[in-house]
Amino acid sequence: MTLALVVAGCSPIDGKMVSYDSVANHVRIAASNLGQANGVRVNGTLQDDRGEELAIDVRLNGAGEGAGKIRRNGIAAAALVVDSMTYVKAPSAWWAPDSRADTYDNVWVAVAETTIGFDLARKLKPDALGALVDDAFGSLQIEGMPPVTEVDKMPVRKVEASAGTLWVTAEKPYRVVRTEGSLLGKQTAVNFTITAPGATALIARDVALGLPALRTGSYDAHASLRFDGALRSACDAQGCTVTGRVRNPSAEEPVTAVLDGKVSADRTVLGRCRSGRETVPASAAADVSCRVTTAAWRSFFASAASSGAPATSMKYQVAASASAVSPAPVATTCLRGGKGCGDLDLDDGDVLETFDRSGAAWYDRTPADSELPDWRKMIEETAAGADRVPWASDGKPTVAYYGTQRGRPFVAQFDREDGKLVAAYGPSTDEATALRQAVSGM
C-alpha cells in the first residue's frame, strides 16, 4: 500500500492560515523579504505635524542607519540616520518658522519625530517596515486575485486595507513596491526598493563619511529651552554683550546650551554673536552670554554717542534664542582615531561560526579544521589595524576593520555595543571599494 500526502492548499504562517495562491500570502512573503533586506530605499511624500508636505529620498541598511534628502517647500536638507537618531542639515529657510532657524542654518541638528512627521530611524529600518506591512496587510481576507496593474512599469497587484493601499509585485520574488495612506504616518505616498549588495555597502559608506562632522556634537531640536525673564545687554564702544538666563525644563538630565544673539537698530542688523557651550543643571537656570563686536556696531555706537546726536539715536534692540546641544553619536567613537570600540571579544564560538560561514569562499574550497587557527590569526591581525569604520552586518550596527590578508581585502566586523565578532570575510569588489572610500575620508 502506498501512502500519499495531500496538500490542502493553505498553510499556517505565524499562526495565520492563508492560501498559497492568495494575495495575502504574496503580501506576507513580500513583507518578510522587506524585513530581511540588508538595505532599502524609501522615496516619496508625507505630511509633517503642521500639515506641510515633505519629499523624502533616504536609504537605510539593516541596522537602521543611512542617509538621504528631505525636501520641504522646495528646499533640500541632507539627512543622516545613525545610532537611532535622525540628523538634518538644512538652510535656515527649511526650518522656518522655527525661532531657531538662524541658529540651525546649514549645521547638523538632531531632529524630533514631529519635525519630519515620523521617526526615520525607528520606522524605516527594514525589519520595522516589514512588520508594519505584515500587520497592516498580511491578514486580509480577499476573494480572488486583484488584477495586475503597473507602478513604474513594474507589474503589481493593488491591495486595500484600513491603513491605505499597498502595491506588491505580481511575480516572484514578491516585493513591496509602494504604499499610500497612513502606514508610515500622515498622508504618506512612498515607494520601496530593496537595495542590491553594492548599493547597501554605499549606505554604510555614506553614514561613515557623514560622522566626522558630528564628532563635537550637534544642535538638538528635541530640547525646548526658554528664558527666565527678559534678555539683558551691556554695551559700549567696543561691543555689546547679550545675556539670557536659560532654564533647563528637564528634571532628570543637565543640558548643554548655546545662546545666539542679535543686535539691531532701525531694522538693520548690527551684529550677531554665538556663545560658548554652557552646562545648565536639571531643573535649573544659568546665565549664557555672547558678545557682538562688529564694525557695524562700533560705527553705530560712535555715531549715536557723538556730540549733538539726539538721545533717541542710541535706541537699539536685542534678540536671542537658546538652543540645546546633543552629544556626538556613539558611532563617532568607532571612527579611525576614536577612543571607543576598543574592547573586542574574539570568542572561540564566534570565530568558528564565521569560519563555517565564510571560510569556503575565502579559501575557494572547504577549509580543513586545522586551518581554524589561521582564520583566527587573520581576524586578529585585521582588528589590530587602524583602518576601521562604523558599518553594519546581519542587521546589527558594527565597527568594520578593513585590511589585507594573503594579498586580498579582508574584513572583520564586531558588534558596536558588546564587541563580539559578528562577521569575517573577503568582501566583494563593491564593498571593498566602499570601505576604502570610507576609511580614506575619515
Coordinates of C-alpha atoms in Angstrom, one line a residue:
M1 CA 0.0 0.0 0.0
T2 CA 1.3 3.5 -0.9
L3 CA 0.6 6.4 1.4
A4 CA 0.4 9.9 -0.2
L5 CA 0.5 13.3 1.5
V6 CA -2.2 15.6 0.1
V7 CA -1.6 19.3 0.3
A8 CA -4.8 21.2 1.0
G9 CA -3.7 24.5 -0.5
C10 CA -3.2 26.5 2.7
S11 CA -0.6 26.8 5.4
P12 CA -0.2 28.5 8.7
I13 CA 2.3 31.3 8.7
D14 CA 2.9 32.7 12.2
G15 CA -0.5 31.3 13.2
K16 CA -2.3 32.8 10.2
M17 CA -4.0 30.5 7.7
V18 CA -3.5 31.8 4.1
S19 CA -4.0 30.2 0.7
Y20 CA -0.8 29.5 -1.3
D21 CA -2.3 31.4 -4.2
S22 CA -3.9 34.3 -2.2
V23 CA -2.7 37.8 -2.5
A24 CA -2.4 37.8 1.4
N25 CA 0.3 35.2 1.1
H26 CA 2.1 37.3 -1.5
V27 CA 1.9 40.2 0.9
R28 CA 3.3 38.2 3.8
I29 CA 6.2 36.9 1.6
A30 CA 6.8 40.5 0.4
A31 CA 6.8 41.8 4.0
S32 CA 9.2 39.0 5.0
N33 CA 11.5 39.9 2.1
L34 CA 11.4 43.5 3.1
G35 CA 12.0 42.8 6.8
Q36 CA 15.1 40.6 6.0
A37 CA 16.6 43.0 3.5
N38 CA 20.1 44.3 4.1
G39 CA 19.1 47.7 2.7
V40 CA 16.1 49.6 1.5
R41 CA 15.5 52.9 -0.4
V42 CA 12.3 54.8 0.6
N43 CA 11.3 57.8 -1.6
G44 CA 8.0 59.7 -1.8
T45 CA 6.0 62.2 0.1
L46 CA 4.5 62.6 3.6
Q47 CA 3.0 65.2 5.8
D48 CA 4.6 66.6 9.0
D49 CA 2.6 67.6 12.1
R50 CA 2.0 71.1 10.6
G51 CA 0.3 69.6 7.5
E52 CA 3.2 70.5 5.2
E53 CA 4.2 68.1 2.6
L54 CA 7.8 66.7 2.7
A55 CA 9.5 64.8 0.0
I56 CA 11.9 62.1 1.2
D57 CA 14.5 60.0 -0.5
V58 CA 16.5 58.0 2.0
R59 CA 18.4 54.7 2.1
L60 CA 18.8 52.7 5.2
N61 CA 20.7 49.5 5.9
G62 CA 19.6 46.6 8.1
A63 CA 20.9 48.3 11.2
G64 CA 18.6 51.2 10.6
E65 CA 21.4 53.6 9.6
G66 CA 21.5 55.6 6.4
A67 CA 21.5 58.9 4.6
G68 CA 19.4 60.8 2.1
K69 CA 17.5 64.0 1.4
I70 CA 14.3 65.6 2.9
R71 CA 12.8 68.4 0.9
R72 CA 10.4 71.0 2.3
N73 CA 8.9 73.9 0.4
G74 CA 11.2 73.1 -2.5
I75 CA 14.3 73.3 -0.2
A76 CA 16.5 70.3 0.2
A77 CA 18.1 69.1 3.5
A78 CA 20.7 66.4 4.0
A79 CA 19.6 63.6 6.4
L80 CA 21.8 61.2 8.3
V81 CA 20.4 58.4 10.5
V82 CA 22.8 56.8 13.0
D83 CA 22.5 55.4 16.5
S84 CA 18.7 55.5 16.3
M85 CA 18.8 59.3 15.8
T86 CA 18.0 61.4 12.7
Y87 CA 20.1 64.4 11.9
V88 CA 19.3 67.1 9.4
K89 CA 21.5 69.8 7.8
A90 CA 19.5 72.5 6.0
P91 CA 19.5 76.2 5.2
S92 CA 17.5 78.4 7.6
A93 CA 14.6 78.7 5.2
W94 CA 14.0 75.0 5.6
W95 CA 13.5 75.5 9.4
A96 CA 11.1 78.5 9.2
P97 CA 9.1 79.4 11.2
D98 CA 11.2 77.9 14.0
S99 CA 12.7 80.6 16.1
R100 CA 16.0 78.8 16.0
A101 CA 16.1 78.8 12.2
D102 CA 19.1 81.2 12.0
T103 CA 21.0 79.1 14.6
Y104 CA 20.3 75.9 12.6
D105 CA 21.4 77.4 9.3
N106 CA 23.4 74.7 7.5
V107 CA 24.6 72.9 10.6
W108 CA 23.7 69.3 11.7
V109 CA 20.6 69.2 14.0
A110 CA 19.2 66.1 15.8
V111 CA 15.5 66.3 15.0
A112 CA 12.4 65.3 16.8
E113 CA 9.8 62.9 15.3
T114 CA 7.5 65.9 14.9
T115 CA 9.9 67.7 12.7
I116 CA 9.5 65.4 9.8
G117 CA 6.3 63.5 10.5
F118 CA 7.7 60.2 11.8
D119 CA 10.9 58.7 13.2
L120 CA 13.1 57.7 10.2
A121 CA 15.4 55.6 12.5
R122 CA 12.5 53.6 14.0
K123 CA 10.1 53.2 11.1
L124 CA 12.3 52.9 8.0
K125 CA 14.6 50.2 9.3
P126 CA 13.9 47.2 7.0
D127 CA 12.7 44.8 9.7
A128 CA 10.4 47.5 11.1
L129 CA 9.0 48.2 7.6
G130 CA 8.4 44.5 7.1
A131 CA 6.5 44.3 10.4
L132 CA 4.3 47.3 9.6
V133 CA 3.4 45.9 6.2
D134 CA 2.6 42.4 7.7
D135 CA 0.5 43.8 10.5
A136 CA -1.5 46.1 8.2
F137 CA -1.9 43.9 5.1
G138 CA -0.8 40.4 5.9
S139 CA -4.1 39.0 7.3
L140 CA -6.5 40.3 4.8
Q141 CA -9.3 38.0 3.6
I142 CA -9.6 38.8 -0.1
E143 CA -11.6 36.8 -2.6
G144 CA -9.8 36.0 -5.8
M145 CA -6.6 37.8 -7.0
P146 CA -6.6 41.5 -7.7
P147 CA -5.9 42.4 -11.3
V148 CA -2.3 43.2 -12.5
T149 CA -1.5 46.9 -12.9
E150 CA 1.8 48.8 -13.1
V151 CA 3.9 51.0 -10.9
D152 CA 6.9 52.5 -12.7
K153 CA 6.4 49.9 -15.4
M154 CA 6.6 47.1 -12.9
P155 CA 3.6 44.6 -12.9
V156 CA 2.0 44.8 -9.4
R157 CA -1.2 43.9 -7.6
K158 CA -3.1 46.5 -5.6
V159 CA -4.2 45.7 -2.0
E160 CA -6.6 47.8 0.1
A161 CA -6.8 48.0 3.9
S162 CA -7.6 50.4 6.6
A163 CA -4.0 51.6 6.6
G164 CA -4.3 52.5 3.0
T165 CA -3.2 50.9 -0.3
L166 CA -0.3 48.6 -0.9
W167 CA 1.2 47.5 -4.3
V168 CA 3.1 44.2 -4.4
T169 CA 4.9 42.7 -7.4
A170 CA 2.7 40.3 -9.3
E171 CA 5.6 37.8 -9.8
K172 CA 8.2 36.2 -7.6
P173 CA 10.2 37.2 -5.7
Y174 CA 7.4 39.2 -4.2
R175 CA 8.3 42.7 -3.2
V176 CA 6.6 45.6 -1.6
V177 CA 6.7 48.4 -4.2
R178 CA 4.5 51.3 -2.9
T179 CA 2.1 52.3 -0.2
E180 CA -0.3 55.2 0.1
G181 CA -2.3 56.1 3.2
S182 CA -1.3 56.1 6.9
L183 CA 1.1 53.2 7.1
L184 CA 4.0 55.5 8.0
G185 CA 2.2 58.5 9.3
K186 CA 0.0 61.3 7.9
Q187 CA -0.8 61.0 4.2
T188 CA 2.2 59.1 3.1
A189 CA 2.8 58.1 -0.5
V190 CA 6.2 56.3 -0.8
N191 CA 8.0 53.8 -3.0
F192 CA 10.2 51.0 -1.6
T193 CA 13.2 49.4 -3.3
I194 CA 15.4 46.7 -1.7
T195 CA 19.0 47.7 -2.4
A196 CA 21.5 45.4 -4.0
P197 CA 24.6 44.4 -2.0
G198 CA 26.8 47.1 -3.7
A199 CA 24.3 49.8 -3.1
T200 CA 23.8 48.7 0.5
A201 CA 27.6 49.0 1.1
L202 CA 27.4 52.6 -0.1
I203 CA 24.8 53.3 2.6
A204 CA 27.3 52.4 5.3
R205 CA 29.9 54.4 3.5
D206 CA 27.8 57.5 3.4
V207 CA 27.0 57.2 7.1
A208 CA 30.7 56.8 7.9
L209 CA 31.6 59.8 5.7
G210 CA 29.0 62.0 7.5
L211 CA 30.0 61.1 11.0
P212 CA 33.2 63.2 11.4
A213 CA 31.0 66.4 11.3
L214 CA 29.2 65.1 14.4
R215 CA 32.3 64.4 16.5
T216 CA 31.8 67.6 18.5
G217 CA 28.0 67.1 18.8
S218 CA 25.1 68.9 17.1
Y219 CA 22.2 71.0 18.0
D220 CA 19.2 69.2 19.4
A221 CA 15.7 70.1 18.3
H222 CA 14.2 67.7 20.8
A223 CA 15.0 70.0 23.8
S224 CA 13.0 73.2 24.0
L225 CA 14.8 75.8 26.2
R226 CA 13.3 79.0 27.5
F227 CA 14.5 82.2 29.1
D228 CA 13.8 83.2 32.7
G229 CA 12.9 86.9 32.4
A230 CA 14.0 89.4 29.9
L231 CA 17.2 89.5 27.9
R232 CA 19.9 91.8 29.2
S233 CA 22.6 93.8 27.4
A234 CA 25.8 95.6 28.4
C235 CA 27.1 97.7 25.5
D236 CA 30.0 100.1 25.0
A237 CA 32.0 101.5 22.1
Q238 CA 33.8 98.2 21.6
G239 CA 30.8 95.8 21.6
C240 CA 27.5 94.7 23.0
T241 CA 27.1 91.7 25.4
V242 CA 23.8 89.9 25.2
T243 CA 22.8 87.7 28.2
G244 CA 19.9 85.4 28.7
R245 CA 19.0 83.3 31.7
V246 CA 18.4 79.9 30.2
R247 CA 16.2 77.4 32.0
N248 CA 16.5 73.6 31.6
P249 CA 13.0 72.1 31.8
S250 CA 14.3 68.6 32.3
A251 CA 14.1 67.3 35.9
E252 CA 16.5 64.5 35.2
E253 CA 19.4 65.5 32.9
P254 CA 21.6 68.5 32.5
V255 CA 21.6 70.2 29.2
T256 CA 24.3 72.0 27.2
A257 CA 23.0 75.3 26.0
V258 CA 24.2 77.8 23.3
L259 CA 22.9 81.3 23.0
D260 CA 22.6 83.1 19.6
G261 CA 22.2 86.9 20.0
K262 CA 21.4 89.7 17.6
V263 CA 21.6 93.5 17.9
S264 CA 19.6 95.7 15.6
A265 CA 18.7 99.3 15.1
D266 CA 16.2 100.8 12.7
R267 CA 15.5 97.3 11.4
T268 CA 19.2 96.9 10.4
V269 CA 21.1 94.1 11.9
L270 CA 24.3 95.5 13.5
G271 CA 25.8 92.2 14.5
R272 CA 25.2 88.6 15.6
C273 CA 27.0 86.5 18.2
R274 CA 27.1 83.0 19.5
S275 CA 28.1 81.9 23.0
G276 CA 30.2 79.1 24.1
R277 CA 28.6 75.9 25.5
E278 CA 27.2 76.3 28.9
T279 CA 26.0 73.4 31.1
V280 CA 22.6 74.0 32.7
P281 CA 21.8 71.6 35.6
A282 CA 18.5 69.7 35.6
S283 CA 15.5 71.9 36.7
A284 CA 17.8 74.9 37.0
A285 CA 18.8 78.1 35.1
A286 CA 22.1 79.6 34.1
D287 CA 23.2 82.9 32.5
V288 CA 24.5 82.4 29.0
S289 CA 26.2 85.3 27.1
C290 CA 27.7 86.2 23.8
R291 CA 29.2 89.5 22.6
V292 CA 28.7 91.4 19.3
T293 CA 31.9 93.2 18.3
T294 CA 31.2 94.1 14.6
A295 CA 32.3 97.2 12.8
A296 CA 28.7 98.0 12.2
W297 CA 28.0 98.1 16.0
R298 CA 31.1 100.3 16.6
S299 CA 30.1 102.7 13.9
F300 CA 26.5 102.8 15.2
F301 CA 27.8 103.5 18.8
A302 CA 30.2 106.2 17.7
S303 CA 27.5 108.0 15.7
A304 CA 24.9 107.7 18.4
A305 CA 27.4 108.9 21.1
S306 CA 28.8 111.8 19.1
S307 CA 28.1 115.3 20.4
G308 CA 24.9 116.8 19.1
A309 CA 23.3 113.4 18.4
P310 CA 19.7 113.1 19.7
A311 CA 19.2 110.8 22.6
T312 CA 16.9 108.6 20.5
S313 CA 19.8 107.7 18.2
M314 CA 21.1 105.2 20.9
K315 CA 18.0 103.1 20.6
Y316 CA 18.7 99.5 19.7
Q317 CA 17.0 96.1 20.0
V318 CA 18.4 92.9 21.4
A319 CA 17.1 89.4 20.4
A320 CA 18.3 85.9 21.2
S321 CA 17.5 82.3 21.0
A322 CA 18.7 79.4 23.2
S323 CA 19.5 76.0 21.7
A324 CA 20.4 72.7 23.2
V325 CA 23.4 70.7 22.0
S326 CA 23.3 67.0 21.9
P327 CA 26.4 64.8 22.4
A328 CA 28.2 63.2 19.5
P329 CA 26.7 59.8 18.4
V330 CA 28.4 56.8 19.9
A331 CA 29.3 55.7 16.4
T332 CA 31.8 58.6 16.1
T333 CA 34.0 56.8 18.7
C334 CA 34.3 53.9 16.2
L335 CA 36.0 56.1 13.6
R336 CA 39.7 55.8 13.0
G337 CA 41.4 57.6 15.8
G338 CA 38.3 57.4 18.0
K339 CA 38.5 56.2 21.6
G340 CA 35.7 53.7 21.5
C341 CA 35.1 50.2 20.0
G342 CA 38.3 49.0 21.7
D343 CA 37.1 46.1 23.7
L344 CA 36.8 43.4 21.1
D345 CA 35.7 39.9 22.0
L346 CA 37.1 37.0 19.9
D347 CA 35.0 34.3 21.4
D348 CA 36.0 30.8 20.1
G349 CA 32.4 30.0 19.2
D350 CA 32.0 33.3 17.2
V351 CA 35.3 32.7 15.4
L352 CA 34.2 29.2 14.5
E353 CA 30.8 30.4 13.2
T354 CA 32.5 32.9 10.9
F355 CA 34.9 30.2 9.7
D356 CA 32.0 27.9 8.9
R357 CA 30.0 30.7 7.2
S358 CA 32.8 32.4 5.2
G359 CA 35.8 30.1 5.1
A360 CA 34.9 28.3 2.0
A361 CA 34.5 31.5 0.0
W362 CA 37.8 32.8 1.3
Y363 CA 39.9 29.6 0.6
D364 CA 38.0 28.7 -2.6
R365 CA 37.3 25.3 -1.1
T366 CA 36.0 23.7 2.0
P367 CA 38.7 24.5 4.6
A368 CA 40.1 21.9 7.0
D369 CA 39.5 22.2 10.7
S370 CA 43.3 22.6 11.1
E371 CA 43.0 26.0 9.3
L372 CA 40.9 27.5 12.0
P373 CA 44.0 29.0 13.8
D374 CA 45.0 30.6 10.6
W375 CA 41.5 32.1 10.3
R376 CA 41.7 33.5 13.8
K377 CA 45.1 35.0 13.1
M378 CA 43.8 36.8 10.1
I379 CA 40.9 38.3 12.2
E380 CA 43.3 39.3 15.0
E381 CA 45.7 41.0 12.6
T382 CA 43.0 42.9 10.8
A383 CA 41.4 44.0 14.0
A384 CA 44.8 45.3 15.2
G385 CA 44.9 47.7 12.3
A386 CA 44.0 51.4 12.3
D387 CA 41.6 51.3 9.4
R388 CA 38.1 51.0 10.9
V389 CA 34.7 52.5 10.2
P390 CA 31.2 52.1 11.6
W391 CA 29.4 49.6 9.4
A392 CA 26.6 47.0 9.5
S393 CA 26.1 43.3 9.2
D394 CA 23.2 40.9 9.8
G395 CA 21.0 43.9 10.8
K396 CA 23.4 45.0 13.6
P397 CA 25.4 48.2 13.9
T398 CA 29.1 47.2 13.8
V399 CA 32.6 48.5 13.5
A400 CA 34.4 47.1 10.5
Y401 CA 38.1 46.6 10.5
Y402 CA 39.5 46.6 7.0
G403 CA 42.8 45.1 6.0
T404 CA 44.7 42.9 3.6
Q405 CA 45.4 39.2 4.1
R406 CA 47.1 37.0 1.5
G407 CA 47.2 40.0 -0.8
R408 CA 43.4 40.3 -0.7
P409 CA 41.0 42.6 1.1
F410 CA 39.7 41.1 4.4
V411 CA 37.1 42.4 6.8
A412 CA 36.4 41.7 10.5
Q413 CA 33.2 43.2 11.9
F414 CA 32.4 43.5 15.6
D415 CA 29.2 44.5 17.4
R416 CA 29.5 48.1 18.4
E417 CA 27.7 47.5 21.8
D418 CA 29.3 44.4 23.2
G419 CA 32.4 44.0 20.9
K420 CA 31.5 40.4 19.9
L421 CA 32.7 39.2 16.5
V422 CA 29.8 39.4 14.0
A423 CA 31.4 38.6 10.7
A424 CA 34.8 37.9 9.0
Y425 CA 35.1 37.5 5.2
G426 CA 36.7 38.6 2.0
P427 CA 34.4 41.5 0.8
S428 CA 33.1 41.8 -2.7
T429 CA 34.7 44.3 -5.0
D430 CA 31.9 46.8 -4.4
E431 CA 32.1 46.6 -0.7
A432 CA 35.9 46.8 -0.6
T433 CA 35.7 49.9 -2.7
A434 CA 33.1 51.4 -0.3
L435 CA 35.2 50.5 2.7
R436 CA 38.3 52.1 1.2
Q437 CA 36.4 55.3 0.4
A438 CA 35.0 55.4 3.9
V439 CA 38.4 54.9 5.5
S440 CA 40.2 57.4 3.3
G441 CA 37.5 60.0 4.0
M442 CA 37.9 59.9 7.8

